[in-house]
PDB file of C-alpha atoms in Angstrom:
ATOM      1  CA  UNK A   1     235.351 349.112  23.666  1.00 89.00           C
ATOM      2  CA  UNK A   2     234.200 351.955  21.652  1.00 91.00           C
ATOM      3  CA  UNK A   3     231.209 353.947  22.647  1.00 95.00           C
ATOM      4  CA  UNK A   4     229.737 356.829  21.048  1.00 97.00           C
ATOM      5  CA  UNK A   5     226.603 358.502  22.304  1.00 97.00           C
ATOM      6  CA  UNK A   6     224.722 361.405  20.839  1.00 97.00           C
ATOM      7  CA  UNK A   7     222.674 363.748  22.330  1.00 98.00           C
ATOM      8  CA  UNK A   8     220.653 367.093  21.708  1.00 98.00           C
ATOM      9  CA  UNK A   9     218.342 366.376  19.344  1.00 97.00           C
ATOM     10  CA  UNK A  10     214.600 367.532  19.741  1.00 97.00           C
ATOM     11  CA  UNK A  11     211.581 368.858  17.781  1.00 98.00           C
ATOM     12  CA  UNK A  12     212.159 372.588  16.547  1.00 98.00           C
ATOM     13  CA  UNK A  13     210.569 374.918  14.516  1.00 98.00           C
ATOM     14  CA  UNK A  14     211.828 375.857  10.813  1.00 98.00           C
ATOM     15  CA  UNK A  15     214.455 378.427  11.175  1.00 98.00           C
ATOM     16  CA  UNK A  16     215.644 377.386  14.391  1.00 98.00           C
ATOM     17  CA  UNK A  17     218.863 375.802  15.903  1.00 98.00           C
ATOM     18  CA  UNK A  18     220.152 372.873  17.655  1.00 98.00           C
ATOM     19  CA  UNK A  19     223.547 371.593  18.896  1.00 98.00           C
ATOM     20  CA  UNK A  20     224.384 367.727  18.597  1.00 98.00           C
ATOM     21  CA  UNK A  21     226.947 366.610  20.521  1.00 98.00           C
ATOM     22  CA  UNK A  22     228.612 363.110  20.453  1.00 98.00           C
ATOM     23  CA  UNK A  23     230.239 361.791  23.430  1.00 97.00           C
ATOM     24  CA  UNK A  24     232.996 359.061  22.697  1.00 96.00           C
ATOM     25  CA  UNK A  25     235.234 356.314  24.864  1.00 95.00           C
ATOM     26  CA  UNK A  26     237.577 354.245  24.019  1.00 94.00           C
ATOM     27  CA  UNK A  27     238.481 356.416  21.464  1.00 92.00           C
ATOM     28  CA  UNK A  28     239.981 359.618  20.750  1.00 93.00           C
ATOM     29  CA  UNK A  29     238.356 361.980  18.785  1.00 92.00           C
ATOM     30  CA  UNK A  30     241.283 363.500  17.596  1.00 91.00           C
ATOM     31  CA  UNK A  31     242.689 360.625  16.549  1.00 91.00           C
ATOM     32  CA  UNK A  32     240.290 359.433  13.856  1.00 92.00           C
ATOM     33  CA  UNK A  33     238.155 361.700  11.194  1.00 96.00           C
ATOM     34  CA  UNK A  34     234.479 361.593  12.826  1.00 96.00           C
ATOM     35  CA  UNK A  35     231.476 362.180  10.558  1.00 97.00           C
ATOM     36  CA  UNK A  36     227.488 362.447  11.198  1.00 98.00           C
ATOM     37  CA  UNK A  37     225.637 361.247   9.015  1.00 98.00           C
ATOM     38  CA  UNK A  38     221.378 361.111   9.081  1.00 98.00           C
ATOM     39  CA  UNK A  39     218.734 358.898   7.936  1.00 98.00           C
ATOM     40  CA  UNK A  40     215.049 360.249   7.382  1.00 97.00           C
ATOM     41  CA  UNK A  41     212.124 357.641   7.484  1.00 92.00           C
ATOM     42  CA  UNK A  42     212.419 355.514   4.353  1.00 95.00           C
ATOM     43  CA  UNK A  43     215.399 356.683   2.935  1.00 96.00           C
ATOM     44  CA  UNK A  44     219.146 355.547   3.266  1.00 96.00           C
ATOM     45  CA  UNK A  45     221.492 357.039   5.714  1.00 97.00           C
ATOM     46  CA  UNK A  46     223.118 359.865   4.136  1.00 97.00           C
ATOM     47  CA  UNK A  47     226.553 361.756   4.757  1.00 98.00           C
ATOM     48  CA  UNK A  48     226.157 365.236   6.221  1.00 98.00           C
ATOM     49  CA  UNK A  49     229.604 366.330   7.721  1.00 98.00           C
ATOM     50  CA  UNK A  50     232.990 365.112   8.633  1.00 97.00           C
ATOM     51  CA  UNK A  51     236.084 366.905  10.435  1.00 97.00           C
ATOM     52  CA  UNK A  52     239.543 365.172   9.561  1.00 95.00           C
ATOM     53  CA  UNK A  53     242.115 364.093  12.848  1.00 91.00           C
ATOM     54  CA  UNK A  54     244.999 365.941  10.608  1.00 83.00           C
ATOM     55  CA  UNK A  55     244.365 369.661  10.259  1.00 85.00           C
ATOM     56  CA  UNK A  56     240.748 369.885  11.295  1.00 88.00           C
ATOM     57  CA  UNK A  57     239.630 370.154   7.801  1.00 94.00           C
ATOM     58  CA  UNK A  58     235.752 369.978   7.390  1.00 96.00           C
ATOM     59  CA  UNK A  59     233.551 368.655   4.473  1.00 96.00           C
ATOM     60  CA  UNK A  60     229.835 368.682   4.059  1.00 97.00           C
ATOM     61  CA  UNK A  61     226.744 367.976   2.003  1.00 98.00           C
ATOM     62  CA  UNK A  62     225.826 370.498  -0.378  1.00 98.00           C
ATOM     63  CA  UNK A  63     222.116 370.874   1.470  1.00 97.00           C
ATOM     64  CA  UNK A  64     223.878 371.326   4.865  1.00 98.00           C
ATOM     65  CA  UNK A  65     226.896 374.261   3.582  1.00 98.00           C
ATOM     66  CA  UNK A  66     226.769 377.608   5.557  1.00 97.00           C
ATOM     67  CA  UNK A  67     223.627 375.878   7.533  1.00 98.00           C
ATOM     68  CA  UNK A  68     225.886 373.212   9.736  1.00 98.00           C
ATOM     69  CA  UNK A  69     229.004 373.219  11.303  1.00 98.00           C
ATOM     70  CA  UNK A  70     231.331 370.005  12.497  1.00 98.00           C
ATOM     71  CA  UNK A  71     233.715 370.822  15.709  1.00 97.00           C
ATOM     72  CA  UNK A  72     235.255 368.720  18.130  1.00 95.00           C
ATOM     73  CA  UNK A  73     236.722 369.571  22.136  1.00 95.00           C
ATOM     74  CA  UNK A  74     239.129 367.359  22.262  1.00 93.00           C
ATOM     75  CA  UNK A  75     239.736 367.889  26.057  1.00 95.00           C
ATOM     76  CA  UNK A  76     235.786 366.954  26.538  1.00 97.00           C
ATOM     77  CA  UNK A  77     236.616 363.686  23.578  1.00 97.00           C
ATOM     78  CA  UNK A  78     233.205 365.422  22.277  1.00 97.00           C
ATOM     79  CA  UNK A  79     232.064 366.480  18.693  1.00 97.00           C
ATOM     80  CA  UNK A  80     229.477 368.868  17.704  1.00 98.00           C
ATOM     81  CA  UNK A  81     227.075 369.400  14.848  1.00 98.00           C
ATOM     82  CA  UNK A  82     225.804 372.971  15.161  1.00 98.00           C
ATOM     83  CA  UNK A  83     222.757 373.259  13.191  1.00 98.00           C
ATOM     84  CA  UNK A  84     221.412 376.516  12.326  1.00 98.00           C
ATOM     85  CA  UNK A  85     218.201 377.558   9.960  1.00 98.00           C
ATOM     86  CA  UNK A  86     216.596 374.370  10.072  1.00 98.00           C
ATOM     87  CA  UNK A  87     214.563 373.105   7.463  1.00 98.00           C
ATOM     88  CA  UNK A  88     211.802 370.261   7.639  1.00 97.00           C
ATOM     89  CA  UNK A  89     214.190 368.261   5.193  1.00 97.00           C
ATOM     90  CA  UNK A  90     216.678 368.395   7.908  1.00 98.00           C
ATOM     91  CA  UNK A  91     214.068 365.899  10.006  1.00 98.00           C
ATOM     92  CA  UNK A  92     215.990 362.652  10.181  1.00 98.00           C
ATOM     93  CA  UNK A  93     217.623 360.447  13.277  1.00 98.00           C
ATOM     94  CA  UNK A  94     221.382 361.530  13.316  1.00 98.00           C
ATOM     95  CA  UNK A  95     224.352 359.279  13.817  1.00 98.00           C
ATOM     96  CA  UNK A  96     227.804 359.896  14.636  1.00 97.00           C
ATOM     97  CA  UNK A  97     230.552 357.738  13.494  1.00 97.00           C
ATOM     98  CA  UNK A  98     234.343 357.213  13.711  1.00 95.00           C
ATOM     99  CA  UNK A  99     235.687 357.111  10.296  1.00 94.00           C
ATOM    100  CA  UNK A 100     237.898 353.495   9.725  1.00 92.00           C
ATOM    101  CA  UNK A 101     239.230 353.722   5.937  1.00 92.00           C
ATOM    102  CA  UNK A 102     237.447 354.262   2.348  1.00 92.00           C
ATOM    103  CA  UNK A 103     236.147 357.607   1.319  1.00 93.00           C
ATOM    104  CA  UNK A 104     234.897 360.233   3.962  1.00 92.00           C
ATOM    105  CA  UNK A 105     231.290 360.318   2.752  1.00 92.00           C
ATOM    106  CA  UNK A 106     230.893 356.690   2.500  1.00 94.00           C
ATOM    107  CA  UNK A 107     228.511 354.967   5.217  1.00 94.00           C
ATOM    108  CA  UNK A 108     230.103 351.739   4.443  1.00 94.00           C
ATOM    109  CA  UNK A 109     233.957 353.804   6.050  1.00 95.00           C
ATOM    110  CA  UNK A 110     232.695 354.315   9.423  1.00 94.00           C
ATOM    111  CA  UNK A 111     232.408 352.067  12.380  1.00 87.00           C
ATOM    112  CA  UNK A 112     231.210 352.342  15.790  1.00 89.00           C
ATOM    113  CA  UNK A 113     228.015 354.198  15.329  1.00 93.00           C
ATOM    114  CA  UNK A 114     226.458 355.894  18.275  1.00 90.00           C
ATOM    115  CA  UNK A 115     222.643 355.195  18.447  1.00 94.00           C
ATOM    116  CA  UNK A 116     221.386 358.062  17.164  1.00 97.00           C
ATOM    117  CA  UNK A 117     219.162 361.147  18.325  1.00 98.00           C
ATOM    118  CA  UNK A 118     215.952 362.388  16.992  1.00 98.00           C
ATOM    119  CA  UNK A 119     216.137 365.853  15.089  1.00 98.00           C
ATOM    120  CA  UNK A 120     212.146 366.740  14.059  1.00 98.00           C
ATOM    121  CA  UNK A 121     211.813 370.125  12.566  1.00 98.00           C
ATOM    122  CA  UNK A 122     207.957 371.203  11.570  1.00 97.00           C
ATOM    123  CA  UNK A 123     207.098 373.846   8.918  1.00 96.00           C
TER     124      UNK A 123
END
């Protein structure tokens, strides 16, 4: 059974950082393209970065480029999402997700969702 469990969220000021970090099992992250994704109050969940099982290629949403990067340690099965310069826009819950087949920035590609971690950041 696959299990994937974020952690590392919190509530930050603007302009600070945080490191999300998604622990899987019973799967490998190497294996499969994982992706986070995040989902403010009232709005959908939205793509925000994925890192392919191939060559480690990375994509991202344009409000997220030079702000976040998507790594993995595949000895600790672990991905990160290193956010840096925080904005209050960036306040959402964020998911991680194991990308099955479709296109990378599509919610409806992705299975096993972790159960997401808070990320609050105030003016």
């Amino acid at each position: 059974q696959v299990q994937l469990v974020e952690s590392g969220g919190g509530l930050v000021q603007a302009g600070a950082s945080l490191r999300l970090s998604c622990a899987a099992s019973g799967l490998t992250v190497s294996s499969s393209a994982m992706g986070w994704f995040r989902q403010a109050p009232g709005k959908e969940r939205e793509f925000v970065a994925l890192i392919t099982e191939f060559d480690d290629s990375t994509y991202y949403t344009d409000s997220v480029k030079g702000r976040f990067t998507i790594s993995r340690d595949n000895t600790k099965n672990t991905m990160y999402l290193q956010m840096n310069s925080l904005k209050p826009e960036d306040t959402a819950v964020y998911y991680c997700a194991a990308h099955y087949a479709g296109p990378y920035t599509a919610r409806e590609s992705f299975r096993s969702w972790g159960q997401g971690t808070q990320v609050t950041v105030s003016p």
